């Protein structure tokens, strides 16, 4: 499987992340019916773990937020069952080769980060926890830890072996990698510019404007 080859530069980071949460060395078929902690406080699983009989279980695991991934036609059996107990994000996503899942990556990242900043724990689930929800978790891990698609997929599959995004979702993850890295680089440049501006001598006329020495000014 192509996903099992890590980039050398990130291999130590991935191994560190694997050790930060429970790691089950031997995967069994029944484990696909459970949720797994992929990175600290971020869980991936099937709808079964968010169904009506599972409220006490989710609370015992400290879950505070849930991302429910479903298509409109699945709304009758994939439901946000505990909206009085957990904060929900409900996404309309089909497990289809025509689905534009990349459109949701930013929303999911912000939702998870808000959860973690508040000290919460989040479960991301679709129907089986294999393709749609797994793709969203992979995209989150890529952004959070600055990983390639292959390394993020390796990490998620190491915790939940049944993960298998459809081919178009994998293509969109590959397309997303240079996009998020360019965005992070731009944010880094902006932060550097802001830090530089703080240490420039400022204009006596406008204290909020940096004073720039211009040679041979023209009036």
PDB file of C-alpha atoms in Angstrom:
ATOM      1  CA  UNK A   1       0.000   0.000   0.000  1.00  0.00           C
ATOM      2  CA  UNK A   2       1.502   3.292  -1.108  1.00  0.00           C
ATOM      3  CA  UNK A   3       0.436   5.081   2.053  1.00  0.00           C
ATOM      4  CA  UNK A   4       2.738   3.037   4.221  1.00  0.00           C
ATOM      5  CA  UNK A   5       5.918   4.768   2.984  1.00  0.00           C
ATOM      6  CA  UNK A   6       6.812   7.776   5.105  1.00  0.00           C
ATOM      7  CA  UNK A   7       8.977  10.692   4.106  1.00  0.00           C
ATOM      8  CA  UNK A   8      12.242  10.432   6.017  1.00  0.00           C
ATOM      9  CA  UNK A   9      12.047  14.022   7.292  1.00  0.00           C
ATOM     10  CA  UNK A  10       8.711  13.424   9.004  1.00  0.00           C
ATOM     11  CA  UNK A  11       9.160   9.825  10.152  1.00  0.00           C
ATOM     12  CA  UNK A  12      10.300  10.790  13.659  1.00  0.00           C
ATOM     13  CA  UNK A  13       7.362  13.182  14.087  1.00  0.00           C
ATOM     14  CA  UNK A  14       4.880  10.519  12.974  1.00  0.00           C
ATOM     15  CA  UNK A  15       6.397   7.982  15.359  1.00  0.00           C
ATOM     16  CA  UNK A  16       6.132  10.523  18.178  1.00  0.00           C
ATOM     17  CA  UNK A  17       2.464  11.110  17.368  1.00  0.00           C
ATOM     18  CA  UNK A  18       1.832   7.368  17.308  1.00  0.00           C
ATOM     19  CA  UNK A  19       3.205   7.099  20.834  1.00  0.00           C
ATOM     20  CA  UNK A  20       1.096   9.971  22.179  1.00  0.00           C
ATOM     21  CA  UNK A  21      -2.150   7.983  22.016  1.00  0.00           C
ATOM     22  CA  UNK A  22      -3.116   4.368  22.547  1.00  0.00           C
ATOM     23  CA  UNK A  23      -1.713   2.159  19.806  1.00  0.00           C
ATOM     24  CA  UNK A  24      -3.179  -1.289  19.153  1.00  0.00           C
ATOM     25  CA  UNK A  25      -0.468  -3.442  17.517  1.00  0.00           C
ATOM     26  CA  UNK A  26      -2.892  -6.122  16.315  1.00  0.00           C
ATOM     27  CA  UNK A  27      -5.943  -4.944  14.411  1.00  0.00           C
ATOM     28  CA  UNK A  28      -9.080  -7.071  14.513  1.00  0.00           C
ATOM     29  CA  UNK A  29     -12.182  -6.774  12.345  1.00  0.00           C
ATOM     30  CA  UNK A  30     -14.396  -5.811  15.281  1.00  0.00           C
ATOM     31  CA  UNK A  31     -12.236  -2.753  15.969  1.00  0.00           C
ATOM     32  CA  UNK A  32     -13.777  -1.023  12.948  1.00  0.00           C
ATOM     33  CA  UNK A  33     -16.956  -0.793  15.033  1.00  0.00           C
ATOM     34  CA  UNK A  34     -15.088   1.228  17.679  1.00  0.00           C
ATOM     35  CA  UNK A  35     -13.509   4.682  17.651  1.00  0.00           C
ATOM     36  CA  UNK A  36      -9.773   5.252  17.819  1.00  0.00           C
ATOM     37  CA  UNK A  37      -7.820   8.247  19.091  1.00  0.00           C
ATOM     38  CA  UNK A  38      -5.786   9.367  16.075  1.00  0.00           C
ATOM     39  CA  UNK A  39      -3.912  12.268  17.671  1.00  0.00           C
ATOM     40  CA  UNK A  40      -4.439  13.588  21.204  1.00  0.00           C
ATOM     41  CA  UNK A  41      -8.154  14.256  21.827  1.00  0.00           C
ATOM     42  CA  UNK A  42      -9.182  13.664  18.186  1.00  0.00           C
ATOM     43  CA  UNK A  43     -11.136  10.448  17.558  1.00  0.00           C
ATOM     44  CA  UNK A  44     -12.294   8.738  14.367  1.00  0.00           C
ATOM     45  CA  UNK A  45     -14.977   6.075  14.216  1.00  0.00           C
ATOM     46  CA  UNK A  46     -18.245   4.837  12.709  1.00  0.00           C
ATOM     47  CA  UNK A  47     -21.739   6.127  13.365  1.00  0.00           C
ATOM     48  CA  UNK A  48     -22.257   3.137  15.654  1.00  0.00           C
ATOM     49  CA  UNK A  49     -20.254   4.823  18.433  1.00  0.00           C
ATOM     50  CA  UNK A  50     -22.458   7.936  18.177  1.00  0.00           C
ATOM     51  CA  UNK A  51     -25.782   6.079  18.084  1.00  0.00           C
ATOM     52  CA  UNK A  52     -28.423   6.413  20.793  1.00  0.00           C
ATOM     53  CA  UNK A  53     -27.136   3.696  23.165  1.00  0.00           C
ATOM     54  CA  UNK A  54     -23.660   5.282  23.224  1.00  0.00           C
ATOM     55  CA  UNK A  55     -24.216   8.581  25.034  1.00  0.00           C
ATOM     56  CA  UNK A  56     -22.834   7.372  28.359  1.00  0.00           C
ATOM     57  CA  UNK A  57     -19.873   5.801  26.595  1.00  0.00           C
ATOM     58  CA  UNK A  58     -19.006   9.016  24.764  1.00  0.00           C
ATOM     59  CA  UNK A  59     -19.273  11.016  27.964  1.00  0.00           C
ATOM     60  CA  UNK A  60     -17.076   8.500  29.784  1.00  0.00           C
ATOM     61  CA  UNK A  61     -14.423   9.068  27.105  1.00  0.00           C
ATOM     62  CA  UNK A  62     -14.615  12.823  27.583  1.00  0.00           C
ATOM     63  CA  UNK A  63     -16.091  13.583  24.157  1.00  0.00           C
ATOM     64  CA  UNK A  64     -17.491  17.128  24.008  1.00  0.00           C
ATOM     65  CA  UNK A  65     -17.745  17.783  20.255  1.00  0.00           C
ATOM     66  CA  UNK A  66     -18.943  15.635  17.352  1.00  0.00           C
ATOM     67  CA  UNK A  67     -18.527  16.066  13.597  1.00  0.00           C
ATOM     68  CA  UNK A  68     -21.329  14.140  11.888  1.00  0.00           C
ATOM     69  CA  UNK A  69     -20.677  13.438   8.204  1.00  0.00           C
ATOM     70  CA  UNK A  70     -23.593  12.263   6.107  1.00  0.00           C
ATOM     71  CA  UNK A  71     -25.368  12.707   2.811  1.00  0.00           C
ATOM     72  CA  UNK A  72     -28.893  14.116   2.727  1.00  0.00           C
ATOM     73  CA  UNK A  73     -30.354  10.716   1.893  1.00  0.00           C
ATOM     74  CA  UNK A  74     -28.672   9.285   5.013  1.00  0.00           C
ATOM     75  CA  UNK A  75     -30.224  11.802   7.399  1.00  0.00           C
ATOM     76  CA  UNK A  76     -32.900   9.356   8.532  1.00  0.00           C
ATOM     77  CA  UNK A  77     -30.386   6.938  10.009  1.00  0.00           C
ATOM     78  CA  UNK A  78     -27.222   9.005  10.607  1.00  0.00           C
ATOM     79  CA  UNK A  79     -28.390  11.544  13.152  1.00  0.00           C
ATOM     80  CA  UNK A  80     -26.957  13.979  15.698  1.00  0.00           C
ATOM     81  CA  UNK A  81     -28.530  12.098  18.586  1.00  0.00           C
ATOM     82  CA  UNK A  82     -27.250  14.137  21.521  1.00  0.00           C
ATOM     83  CA  UNK A  83     -27.365  17.802  20.585  1.00  0.00           C
ATOM     84  CA  UNK A  84     -28.215  18.679  24.181  1.00  0.00           C
ATOM     85  CA  UNK A  85     -25.010  17.000  25.389  1.00  0.00           C
ATOM     86  CA  UNK A  86     -22.399  17.651  22.676  1.00  0.00           C
ATOM     87  CA  UNK A  87     -21.484  20.431  20.262  1.00  0.00           C
ATOM     88  CA  UNK A  88     -22.202  19.206  16.732  1.00  0.00           C
ATOM     89  CA  UNK A  89     -20.925  20.103  13.290  1.00  0.00           C
ATOM     90  CA  UNK A  90     -23.105  18.415  10.660  1.00  0.00           C
ATOM     91  CA  UNK A  91     -21.691  18.162   7.138  1.00  0.00           C
ATOM     92  CA  UNK A  92     -23.498  17.097   3.980  1.00  0.00           C
ATOM     93  CA  UNK A  93     -20.889  15.008   2.140  1.00  0.00           C
ATOM     94  CA  UNK A  94     -21.439  12.064  -0.191  1.00  0.00           C
ATOM     95  CA  UNK A  95     -18.908   9.247  -0.516  1.00  0.00           C
ATOM     96  CA  UNK A  96     -18.802   9.911  -4.234  1.00  0.00           C
ATOM     97  CA  UNK A  97     -16.159  10.488  -6.876  1.00  0.00           C
ATOM     98  CA  UNK A  98     -17.971  13.734  -7.694  1.00  0.00           C
ATOM     99  CA  UNK A  99     -17.873  15.142  -4.147  1.00  0.00           C
ATOM    100  CA  UNK A 100     -15.835  18.296  -3.509  1.00  0.00           C
ATOM    101  CA  UNK A 101     -14.701  17.360   0.001  1.00  0.00           C
ATOM    102  CA  UNK A 102     -11.752  19.764  -0.039  1.00  0.00           C
ATOM    103  CA  UNK A 103     -14.291  22.560   0.412  1.00  0.00           C
ATOM    104  CA  UNK A 104     -14.864  21.387   4.006  1.00  0.00           C
ATOM    105  CA  UNK A 105     -11.243  21.088   5.170  1.00  0.00           C
ATOM    106  CA  UNK A 106     -11.016  24.628   6.554  1.00  0.00           C
ATOM    107  CA  UNK A 107     -14.308  24.412   8.450  1.00  0.00           C
ATOM    108  CA  UNK A 108     -13.335  21.106  10.029  1.00  0.00           C
ATOM    109  CA  UNK A 109      -9.900  22.385  11.038  1.00  0.00           C
ATOM    110  CA  UNK A 110     -11.350  25.438  12.779  1.00  0.00           C
ATOM    111  CA  UNK A 111     -14.027  23.373  14.536  1.00  0.00           C
ATOM    112  CA  UNK A 112     -11.483  20.888  15.879  1.00  0.00           C
ATOM    113  CA  UNK A 113      -9.066  23.608  16.949  1.00  0.00           C
ATOM    114  CA  UNK A 114     -11.852  25.462  18.776  1.00  0.00           C
ATOM    115  CA  UNK A 115     -12.738  22.231  20.562  1.00  0.00           C
ATOM    116  CA  UNK A 116      -9.157  21.570  21.628  1.00  0.00           C
ATOM    117  CA  UNK A 117      -8.591  25.154  22.786  1.00  0.00           C
ATOM    118  CA  UNK A 118     -11.600  24.798  25.071  1.00  0.00           C
ATOM    119  CA  UNK A 119     -10.145  21.623  26.579  1.00  0.00           C
ATOM    120  CA  UNK A 120     -12.552  19.314  24.751  1.00  0.00           C
ATOM    121  CA  UNK A 121     -12.308  16.083  22.804  1.00  0.00           C
ATOM    122  CA  UNK A 122     -13.858  15.525  19.398  1.00  0.00           C
ATOM    123  CA  UNK A 123     -15.255  12.524  17.532  1.00  0.00           C
ATOM    124  CA  UNK A 124     -15.424  12.603  13.739  1.00  0.00           C
ATOM    125  CA  UNK A 125     -17.721   9.985  12.222  1.00  0.00           C
ATOM    126  CA  UNK A 126     -19.529   9.202   8.997  1.00  0.00           C
ATOM    127  CA  UNK A 127     -21.308   5.922   8.451  1.00  0.00           C
ATOM    128  CA  UNK A 128     -18.377   3.517   8.711  1.00  0.00           C
ATOM    129  CA  UNK A 129     -15.486   5.836   9.568  1.00  0.00           C
ATOM    130  CA  UNK A 130     -13.550   4.711   6.514  1.00  0.00           C
ATOM    131  CA  UNK A 131     -13.704   7.259   3.695  1.00  0.00           C
ATOM    132  CA  UNK A 132     -15.420  10.630   4.236  1.00  0.00           C
ATOM    133  CA  UNK A 133     -14.715  11.193   7.923  1.00  0.00           C
ATOM    134  CA  UNK A 134     -11.261   9.662   7.541  1.00  0.00           C
ATOM    135  CA  UNK A 135     -10.430  12.098   4.738  1.00  0.00           C
ATOM    136  CA  UNK A 136     -11.376  15.024   6.975  1.00  0.00           C
ATOM    137  CA  UNK A 137      -9.162  13.701   9.770  1.00  0.00           C
ATOM    138  CA  UNK A 138      -6.254  13.188   7.362  1.00  0.00           C
ATOM    139  CA  UNK A 139      -6.606  16.779   6.126  1.00  0.00           C
ATOM    140  CA  UNK A 140      -6.685  18.036   9.722  1.00  0.00           C
ATOM    141  CA  UNK A 141      -3.547  16.090  10.636  1.00  0.00           C
ATOM    142  CA  UNK A 142      -1.763  17.426   7.556  1.00  0.00           C
ATOM    143  CA  UNK A 143      -2.454  21.037   8.545  1.00  0.00           C
ATOM    144  CA  UNK A 144      -1.916  20.597  12.263  1.00  0.00           C
ATOM    145  CA  UNK A 145       1.440  18.833  12.026  1.00  0.00           C
ATOM    146  CA  UNK A 146       2.644  20.023   8.616  1.00  0.00           C
ATOM    147  CA  UNK A 147       2.634  16.505   7.161  1.00  0.00           C
ATOM    148  CA  UNK A 148       2.452  15.250   3.609  1.00  0.00           C
ATOM    149  CA  UNK A 149      -0.603  13.359   2.431  1.00  0.00           C
ATOM    150  CA  UNK A 150       1.283  10.069   2.601  1.00  0.00           C
ATOM    151  CA  UNK A 151       2.557  10.641   6.122  1.00  0.00           C
ATOM    152  CA  UNK A 152      -0.826  11.771   7.418  1.00  0.00           C
ATOM    153  CA  UNK A 153      -2.541   8.783   5.806  1.00  0.00           C
ATOM    154  CA  UNK A 154       0.068   6.463   7.295  1.00  0.00           C
ATOM    155  CA  UNK A 155      -0.567   7.922  10.745  1.00  0.00           C
ATOM    156  CA  UNK A 156      -4.356   7.649  10.517  1.00  0.00           C
ATOM    157  CA  UNK A 157      -4.239   4.133   9.055  1.00  0.00           C
ATOM    158  CA  UNK A 158      -1.830   3.068  11.786  1.00  0.00           C
ATOM    159  CA  UNK A 159      -4.489   3.920  14.363  1.00  0.00           C
ATOM    160  CA  UNK A 160      -7.501   2.777  12.317  1.00  0.00           C
ATOM    161  CA  UNK A 161      -6.411   0.176   9.801  1.00  0.00           C
ATOM    162  CA  UNK A 162      -9.723   0.060   7.907  1.00  0.00           C
ATOM    163  CA  UNK A 163      -9.340   3.666   6.715  1.00  0.00           C
ATOM    164  CA  UNK A 164      -9.574   3.922   2.929  1.00  0.00           C
ATOM    165  CA  UNK A 165     -10.601   7.213   1.305  1.00  0.00           C
ATOM    166  CA  UNK A 166     -12.009   6.848  -2.186  1.00  0.00           C
ATOM    167  CA  UNK A 167      -9.733   7.661  -5.107  1.00  0.00           C
ATOM    168  CA  UNK A 168     -11.106  11.158  -5.689  1.00  0.00           C
ATOM    169  CA  UNK A 169     -10.732  12.035  -1.995  1.00  0.00           C
ATOM    170  CA  UNK A 170      -7.098  10.915  -2.154  1.00  0.00           C
ATOM    171  CA  UNK A 171      -6.582  13.096  -5.217  1.00  0.00           C
ATOM    172  CA  UNK A 172      -8.078  16.069  -3.386  1.00  0.00           C
ATOM    173  CA  UNK A 173      -5.820  15.452  -0.392  1.00  0.00           C
ATOM    174  CA  UNK A 174      -2.828  15.488  -2.749  1.00  0.00           C
ATOM    175  CA  UNK A 175      -4.095  18.733  -4.278  1.00  0.00           C
ATOM    176  CA  UNK A 176      -4.579  20.197  -0.818  1.00  0.00           C
ATOM    177  CA  UNK A 177      -0.992  19.577   0.308  1.00  0.00           C
ATOM    178  CA  UNK A 178       0.684  22.392  -1.693  1.00  0.00           C
ATOM    179  CA  UNK A 179      -2.298  24.662  -1.026  1.00  0.00           C
ATOM    180  CA  UNK A 180      -2.101  24.465   2.760  1.00  0.00           C
ATOM    181  CA  UNK A 181       1.704  24.640   2.744  1.00  0.00           C
ATOM    182  CA  UNK A 182       1.654  27.783   0.610  1.00  0.00           C
ATOM    183  CA  UNK A 183      -0.925  29.312   2.939  1.00  0.00           C
ATOM    184  CA  UNK A 184       1.179  28.491   5.998  1.00  0.00           C
ATOM    185  CA  UNK A 185       4.239  29.964   4.309  1.00  0.00           C
ATOM    186  CA  UNK A 186       2.359  33.159   3.513  1.00  0.00           C
ATOM    187  CA  UNK A 187       1.127  33.407   7.095  1.00  0.00           C
ATOM    188  CA  UNK A 188       4.716  33.001   8.240  1.00  0.00           C
ATOM    189  CA  UNK A 189       5.820  35.841   5.972  1.00  0.00           C
ATOM    190  CA  UNK A 190       3.015  38.063   7.260  1.00  0.00           C
ATOM    191  CA  UNK A 191       3.949  37.364  10.875  1.00  0.00           C
ATOM    192  CA  UNK A 192       7.590  38.102  10.097  1.00  0.00           C
ATOM    193  CA  UNK A 193       6.630  41.396   8.451  1.00  0.00           C
ATOM    194  CA  UNK A 194       4.533  42.369  11.473  1.00  0.00           C
ATOM    195  CA  UNK A 195       7.382  41.523  13.842  1.00  0.00           C
ATOM    196  CA  UNK A 196       9.828  43.555  11.749  1.00  0.00           C
ATOM    197  CA  UNK A 197       7.486  46.544  11.698  1.00  0.00           C
ATOM    198  CA  UNK A 198       7.315  46.534  15.493  1.00  0.00           C
ATOM    199  CA  UNK A 199      11.053  47.234  15.713  1.00  0.00           C
ATOM    200  CA  UNK A 200      11.238  49.920  13.027  1.00  0.00           C
ATOM    201  CA  UNK A 201      11.500  53.550  14.199  1.00  0.00           C
ATOM    202  CA  UNK A 202       8.059  55.111  13.820  1.00  0.00           C
ATOM    203  CA  UNK A 203       7.026  58.376  12.225  1.00  0.00           C
ATOM    204  CA  UNK A 204       6.629  61.390  14.500  1.00  0.00           C
ATOM    205  CA  UNK A 205       3.614  62.422  12.436  1.00  0.00           C
ATOM    206  CA  UNK A 206       1.782  59.098  12.678  1.00  0.00           C
ATOM    207  CA  UNK A 207       3.065  56.840  15.493  1.00  0.00           C
ATOM    208  CA  UNK A 208       1.273  53.875  13.928  1.00  0.00           C
ATOM    209  CA  UNK A 209       3.241  54.152  10.670  1.00  0.00           C
ATOM    210  CA  UNK A 210       6.841  52.885  10.500  1.00  0.00           C
ATOM    211  CA  UNK A 211       9.362  55.606   9.624  1.00  0.00           C
ATOM    212  CA  UNK A 212      11.178  54.501   6.473  1.00  0.00           C
ATOM    213  CA  UNK A 213      14.345  56.356   5.491  1.00  0.00           C
ATOM    214  CA  UNK A 214      14.077  57.236   1.803  1.00  0.00           C
ATOM    215  CA  UNK A 215      17.145  58.415  -0.029  1.00  0.00           C
ATOM    216  CA  UNK A 216      16.783  61.457  -2.286  1.00  0.00           C
ATOM    217  CA  UNK A 217      13.158  62.247  -1.417  1.00  0.00           C
ATOM    218  CA  UNK A 218      11.220  64.228  -3.983  1.00  0.00           C
ATOM    219  CA  UNK A 219       8.815  66.929  -2.861  1.00  0.00           C
TER     220      UNK A 219
END
